[in-house]
mmCIF file of C-alpha atoms and ligand atoms in Angstrom:
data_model
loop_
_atom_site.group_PDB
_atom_site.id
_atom_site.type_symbol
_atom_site.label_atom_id
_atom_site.label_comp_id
_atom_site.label_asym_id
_atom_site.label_seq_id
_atom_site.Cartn_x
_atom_site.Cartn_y
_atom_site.Cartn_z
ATOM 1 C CA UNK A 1 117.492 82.142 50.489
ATOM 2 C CA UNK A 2 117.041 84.518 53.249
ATOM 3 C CA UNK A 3 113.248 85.941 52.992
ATOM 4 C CA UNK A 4 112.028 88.510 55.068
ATOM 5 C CA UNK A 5 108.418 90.047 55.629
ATOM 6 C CA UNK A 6 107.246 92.931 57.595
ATOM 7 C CA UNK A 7 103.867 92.220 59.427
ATOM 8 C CA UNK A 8 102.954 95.509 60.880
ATOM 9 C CA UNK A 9 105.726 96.158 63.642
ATOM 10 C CA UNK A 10 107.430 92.774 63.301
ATOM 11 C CA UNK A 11 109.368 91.357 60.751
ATOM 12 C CA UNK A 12 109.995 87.494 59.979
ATOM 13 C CA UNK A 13 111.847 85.043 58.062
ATOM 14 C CA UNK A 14 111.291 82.454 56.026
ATOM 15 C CA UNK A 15 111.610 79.085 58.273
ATOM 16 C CA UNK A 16 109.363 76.691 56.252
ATOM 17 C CA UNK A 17 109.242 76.140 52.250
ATOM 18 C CA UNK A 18 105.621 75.624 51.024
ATOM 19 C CA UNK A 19 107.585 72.656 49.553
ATOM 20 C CA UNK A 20 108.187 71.299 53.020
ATOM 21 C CA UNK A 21 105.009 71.968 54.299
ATOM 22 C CA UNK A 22 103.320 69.600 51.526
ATOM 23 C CA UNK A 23 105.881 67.173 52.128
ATOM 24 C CA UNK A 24 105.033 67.015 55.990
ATOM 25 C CA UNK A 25 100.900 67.161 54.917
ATOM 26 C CA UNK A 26 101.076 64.217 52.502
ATOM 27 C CA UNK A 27 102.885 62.625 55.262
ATOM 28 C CA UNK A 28 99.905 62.976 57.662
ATOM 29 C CA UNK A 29 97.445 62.317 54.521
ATOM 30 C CA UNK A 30 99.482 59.344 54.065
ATOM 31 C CA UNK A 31 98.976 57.847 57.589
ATOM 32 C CA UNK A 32 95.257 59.163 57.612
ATOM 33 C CA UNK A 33 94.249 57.115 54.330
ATOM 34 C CA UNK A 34 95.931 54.073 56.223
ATOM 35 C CA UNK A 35 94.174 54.285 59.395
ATOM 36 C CA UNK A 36 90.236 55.529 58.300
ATOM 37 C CA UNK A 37 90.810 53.165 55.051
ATOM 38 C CA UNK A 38 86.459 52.005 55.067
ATOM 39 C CA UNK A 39 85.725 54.371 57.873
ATOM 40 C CA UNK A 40 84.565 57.591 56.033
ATOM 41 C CA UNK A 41 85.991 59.375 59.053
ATOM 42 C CA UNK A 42 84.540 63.184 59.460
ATOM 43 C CA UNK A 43 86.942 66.016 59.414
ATOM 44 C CA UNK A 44 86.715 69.270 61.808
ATOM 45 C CA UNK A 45 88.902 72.050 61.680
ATOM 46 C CA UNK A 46 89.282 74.623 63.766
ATOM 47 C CA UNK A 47 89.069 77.898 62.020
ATOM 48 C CA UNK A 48 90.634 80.583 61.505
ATOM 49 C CA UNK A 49 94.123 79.283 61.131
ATOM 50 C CA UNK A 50 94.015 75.450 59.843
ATOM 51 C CA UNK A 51 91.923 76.680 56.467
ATOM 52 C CA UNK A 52 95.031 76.417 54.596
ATOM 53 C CA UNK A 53 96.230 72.963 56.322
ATOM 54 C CA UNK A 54 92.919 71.929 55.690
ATOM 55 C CA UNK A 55 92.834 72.375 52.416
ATOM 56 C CA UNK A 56 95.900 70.539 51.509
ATOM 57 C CA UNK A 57 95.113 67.811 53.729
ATOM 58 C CA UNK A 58 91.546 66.930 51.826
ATOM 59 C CA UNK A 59 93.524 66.742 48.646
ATOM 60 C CA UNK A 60 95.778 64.330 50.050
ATOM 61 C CA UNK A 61 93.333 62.187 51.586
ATOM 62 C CA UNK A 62 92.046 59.422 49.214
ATOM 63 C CA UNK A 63 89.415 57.934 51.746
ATOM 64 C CA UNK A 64 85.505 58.762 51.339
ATOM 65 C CA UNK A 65 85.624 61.715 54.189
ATOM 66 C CA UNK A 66 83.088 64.366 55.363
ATOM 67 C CA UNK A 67 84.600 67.854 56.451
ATOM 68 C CA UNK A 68 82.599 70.585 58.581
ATOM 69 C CA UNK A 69 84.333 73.727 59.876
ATOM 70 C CA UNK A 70 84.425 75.654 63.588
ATOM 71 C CA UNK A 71 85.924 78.676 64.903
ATOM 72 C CA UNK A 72 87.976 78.865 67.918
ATOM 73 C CA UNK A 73 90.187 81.602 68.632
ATOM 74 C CA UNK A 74 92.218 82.298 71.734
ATOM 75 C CA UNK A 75 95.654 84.103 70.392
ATOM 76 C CA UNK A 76 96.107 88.125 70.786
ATOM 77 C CA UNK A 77 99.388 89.075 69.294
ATOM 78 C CA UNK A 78 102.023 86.717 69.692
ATOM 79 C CA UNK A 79 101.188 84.790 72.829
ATOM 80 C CA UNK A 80 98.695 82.396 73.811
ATOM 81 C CA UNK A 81 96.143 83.878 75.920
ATOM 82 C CA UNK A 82 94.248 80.340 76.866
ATOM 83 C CA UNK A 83 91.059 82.067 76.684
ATOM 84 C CA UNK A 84 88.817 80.338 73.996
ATOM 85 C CA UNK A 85 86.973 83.824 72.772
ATOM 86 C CA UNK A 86 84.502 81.747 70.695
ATOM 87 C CA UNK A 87 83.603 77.832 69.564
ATOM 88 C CA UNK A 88 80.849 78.182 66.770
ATOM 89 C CA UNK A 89 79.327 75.679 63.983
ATOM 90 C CA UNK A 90 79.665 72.567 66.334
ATOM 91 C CA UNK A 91 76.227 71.518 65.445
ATOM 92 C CA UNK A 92 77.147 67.996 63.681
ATOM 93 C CA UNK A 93 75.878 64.871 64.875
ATOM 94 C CA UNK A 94 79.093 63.459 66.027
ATOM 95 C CA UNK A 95 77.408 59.934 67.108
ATOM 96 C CA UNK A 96 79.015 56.776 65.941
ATOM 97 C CA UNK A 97 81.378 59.025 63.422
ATOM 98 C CA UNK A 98 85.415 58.715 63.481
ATOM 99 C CA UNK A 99 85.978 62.423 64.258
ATOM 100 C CA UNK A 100 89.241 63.688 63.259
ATOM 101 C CA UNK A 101 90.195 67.667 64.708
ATOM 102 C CA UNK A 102 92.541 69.312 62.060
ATOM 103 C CA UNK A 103 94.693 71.534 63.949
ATOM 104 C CA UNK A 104 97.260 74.718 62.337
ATOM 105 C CA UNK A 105 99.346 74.558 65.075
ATOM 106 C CA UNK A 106 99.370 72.768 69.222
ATOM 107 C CA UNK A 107 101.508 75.885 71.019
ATOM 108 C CA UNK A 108 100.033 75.405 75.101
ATOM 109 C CA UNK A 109 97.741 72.716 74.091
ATOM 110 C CA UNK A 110 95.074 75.073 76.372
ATOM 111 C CA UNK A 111 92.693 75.216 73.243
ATOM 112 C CA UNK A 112 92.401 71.959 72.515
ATOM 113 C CA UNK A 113 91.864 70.698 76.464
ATOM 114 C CA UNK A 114 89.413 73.105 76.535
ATOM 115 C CA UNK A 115 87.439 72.192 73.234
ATOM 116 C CA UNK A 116 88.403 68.404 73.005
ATOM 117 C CA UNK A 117 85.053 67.756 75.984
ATOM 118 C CA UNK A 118 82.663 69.265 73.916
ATOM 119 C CA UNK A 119 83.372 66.782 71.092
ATOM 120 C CA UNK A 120 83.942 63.719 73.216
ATOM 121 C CA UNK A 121 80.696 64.459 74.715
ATOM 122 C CA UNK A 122 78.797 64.037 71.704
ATOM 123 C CA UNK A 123 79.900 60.364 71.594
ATOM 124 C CA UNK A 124 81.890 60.071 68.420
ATOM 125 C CA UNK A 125 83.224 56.785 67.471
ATOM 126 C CA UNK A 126 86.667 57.665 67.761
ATOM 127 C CA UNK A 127 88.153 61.068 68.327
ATOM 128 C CA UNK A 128 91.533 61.936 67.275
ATOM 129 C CA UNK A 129 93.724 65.253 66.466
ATOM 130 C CA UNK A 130 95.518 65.935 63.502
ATOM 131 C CA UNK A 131 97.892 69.329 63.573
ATOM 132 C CA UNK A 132 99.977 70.634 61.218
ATOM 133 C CA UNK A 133 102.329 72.134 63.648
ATOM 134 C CA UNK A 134 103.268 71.467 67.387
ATOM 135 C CA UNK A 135 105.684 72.904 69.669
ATOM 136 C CA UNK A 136 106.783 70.587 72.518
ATOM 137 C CA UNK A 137 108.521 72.947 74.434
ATOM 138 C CA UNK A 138 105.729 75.380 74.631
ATOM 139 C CA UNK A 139 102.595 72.315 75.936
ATOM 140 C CA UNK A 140 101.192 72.739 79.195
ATOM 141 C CA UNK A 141 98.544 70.150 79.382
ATOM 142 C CA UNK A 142 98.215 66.800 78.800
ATOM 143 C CA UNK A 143 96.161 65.812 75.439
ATOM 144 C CA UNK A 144 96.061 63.061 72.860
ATOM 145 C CA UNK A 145 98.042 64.304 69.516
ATOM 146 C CA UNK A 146 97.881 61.856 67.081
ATOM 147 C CA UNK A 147 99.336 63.333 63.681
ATOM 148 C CA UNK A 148 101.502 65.754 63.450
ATOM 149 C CA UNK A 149 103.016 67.061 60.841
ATOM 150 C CA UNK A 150 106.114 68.836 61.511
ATOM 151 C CA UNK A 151 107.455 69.845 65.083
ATOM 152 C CA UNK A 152 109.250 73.110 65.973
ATOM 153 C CA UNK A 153 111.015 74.535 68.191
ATOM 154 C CA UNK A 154 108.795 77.016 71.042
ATOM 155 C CA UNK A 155 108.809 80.659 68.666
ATOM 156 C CA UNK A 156 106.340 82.507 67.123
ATOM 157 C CA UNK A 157 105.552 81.619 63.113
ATOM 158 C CA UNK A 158 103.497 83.234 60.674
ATOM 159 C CA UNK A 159 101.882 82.242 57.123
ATOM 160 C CA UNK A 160 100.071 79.202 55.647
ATOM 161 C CA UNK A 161 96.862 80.494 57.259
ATOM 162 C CA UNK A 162 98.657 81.567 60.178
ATOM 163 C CA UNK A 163 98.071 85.280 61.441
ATOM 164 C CA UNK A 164 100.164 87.962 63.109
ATOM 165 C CA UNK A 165 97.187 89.953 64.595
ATOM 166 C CA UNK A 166 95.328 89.230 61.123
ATOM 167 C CA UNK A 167 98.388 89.525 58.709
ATOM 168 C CA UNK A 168 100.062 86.927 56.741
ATOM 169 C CA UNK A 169 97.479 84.088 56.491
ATOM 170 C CA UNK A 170 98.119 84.506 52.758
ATOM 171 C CA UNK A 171 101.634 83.886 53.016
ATOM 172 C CA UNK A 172 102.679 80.108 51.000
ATOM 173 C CA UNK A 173 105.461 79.622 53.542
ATOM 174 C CA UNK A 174 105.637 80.044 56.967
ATOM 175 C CA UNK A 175 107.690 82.213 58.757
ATOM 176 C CA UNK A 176 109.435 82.634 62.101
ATOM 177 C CA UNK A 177 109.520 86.273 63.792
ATOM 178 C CA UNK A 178 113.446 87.529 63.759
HETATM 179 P P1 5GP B 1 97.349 76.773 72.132
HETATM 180 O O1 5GP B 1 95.965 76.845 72.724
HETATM 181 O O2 5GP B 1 97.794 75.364 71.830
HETATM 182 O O3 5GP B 1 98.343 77.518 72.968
HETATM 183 O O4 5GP B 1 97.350 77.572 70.785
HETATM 184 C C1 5GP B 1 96.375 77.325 69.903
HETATM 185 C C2 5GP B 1 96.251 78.375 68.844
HETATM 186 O O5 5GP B 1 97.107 79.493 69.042
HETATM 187 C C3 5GP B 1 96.629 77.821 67.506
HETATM 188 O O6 5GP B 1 95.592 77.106 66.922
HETATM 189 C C4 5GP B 1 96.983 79.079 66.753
HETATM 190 O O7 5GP B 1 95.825 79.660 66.231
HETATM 191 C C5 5GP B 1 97.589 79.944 67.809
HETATM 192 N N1 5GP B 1 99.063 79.844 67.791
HETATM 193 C C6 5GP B 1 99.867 79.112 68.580
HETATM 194 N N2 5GP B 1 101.166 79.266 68.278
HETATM 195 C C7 5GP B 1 101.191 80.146 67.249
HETATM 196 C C8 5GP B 1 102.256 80.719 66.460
HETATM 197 O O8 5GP B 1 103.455 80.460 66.609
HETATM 198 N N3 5GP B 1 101.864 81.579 65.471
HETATM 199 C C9 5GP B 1 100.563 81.895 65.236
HETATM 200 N N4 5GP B 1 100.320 82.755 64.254
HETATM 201 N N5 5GP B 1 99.548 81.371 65.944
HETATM 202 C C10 5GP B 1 99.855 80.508 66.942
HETATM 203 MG MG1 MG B 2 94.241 77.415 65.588
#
C-alpha cells in the first residue's frame, strides 16, 4: 500500500492509517478518562489543525467534559515560522477548571511556550497538553507534554486536519512529504 497525493507542488505518501491514528487517540482518551475521572476537565483546542484530533478525542472520552475552541496559527508552508499570527476565542473563565490544550501536532514547541502563559495566567486548576503528534527531534523549548499520541520522526506530514498551505485537512490519513 503505497499512496501518494499531490498537494499543489508537493507530493506525499501515506505514513499513517486512519486506523492507527484511532488506535493512538483512544489511547490518549483512554489515559484522559483515567486521570479527569470526577473532574469534568475543560477541553481547548487550538484551531485550525487539531479539529479533526479533536473530534475523535471527545468521542473517546467517557468523562462529563466541556470543550471551547481557539485559533492559533504560526506555520507558512512547510516550516515553522514561531510567529503566533493570531490567538482568538480565549474568553473562558479558566478559574478553578482542569484545562486540558488539545494539540494536532508539537513540531518546535514555539507555539505552545508562547500561548501556554496566557492560559496559566487565568488560574486554571490544572493545566495540561494533550497532542496528537510530536516530533522530538524538531523541539526547541522546554514545555510540559503530557499525552501524546504518537511520536514521529522530525518531517513534514499532511492530513487528519493537517494543511499543506490549506490543502489536505480532509485527508483520513496522514501523510509524509516524499
Ligand atoms: P510548533 O510551534 O510546535 O513548531 O508548531 C506548531 C504548529 O505548526 C502545529 O500546531 C501545526 O499547526 C504546525 N505544524 C508543525 N509541524 C507540522 C507538520 O509536519 N505538518 C503540518 N501540516 N503542520 C505542522
Ligand atoms: Mg496546530
Amino acid at each position: 500500500m503505497n499512496k501518494v497525493v499531490t498537494l499543489g507542488d508537493k507530493s506525499f505518501q501515506l505514513y499513517i492509517s486512519e486506523t492507527q491514528i484511532l488506535t493512538a487517540v483512544r489511547a490518549v482518551a483512554e489515559q484522559i478518562n483515567k486521570d479527569y475521572l470526577g473532574k469534568r476537565p475543560l477541553i481547548i483546542p487550538i484551531l485550525n489543525g487539531s479539529f479533526m484530533f479533536a473530534s475523535d478525542l471527545m468521542k473517546e472520552l467517557k468523562v462529563d467534559c466541556d470543550i471551547s475552541f481557539i485559533k492559533a496559527a504560526s506555520y507558512a508552508g512547510t516550516s515553522s515560522t514561531g510567529n503566533i499570527t493570531n490567538l482568538i476565542g480565549l474568553n473562558e473563565d479558566l478559574a478553578g477548571r482542569h484545562v486540558i490544550i488539545i494539540e494536532d501536532i508539537i513540531d518546535t514547541g514555539h507555539t505552545l511556550a508562547k500561548i501556554l502563559p496566557a492560559f496559566a495566567e487565568k488560574n486554571p486548576a490544572s493545566l495540561k497538553v494533550a497532542t496528537l503528534l510530536f516530533k522530538p527531534k524538531a523541539l526547541k523549548t522546554q514545555i510540559p507534554i503530557d499525552y501524546v499520541g504518537m511520536e514521529i520522526p522530525n518531517e513534514f506530514i499532511v492530513g487528519y486536519g493537517l494543511d499543506y498551505d490549506g490543502l489536505g485537512r480532509n485527508l483520513r490519513d496522514i501523510y509524509q512529504v516524499i
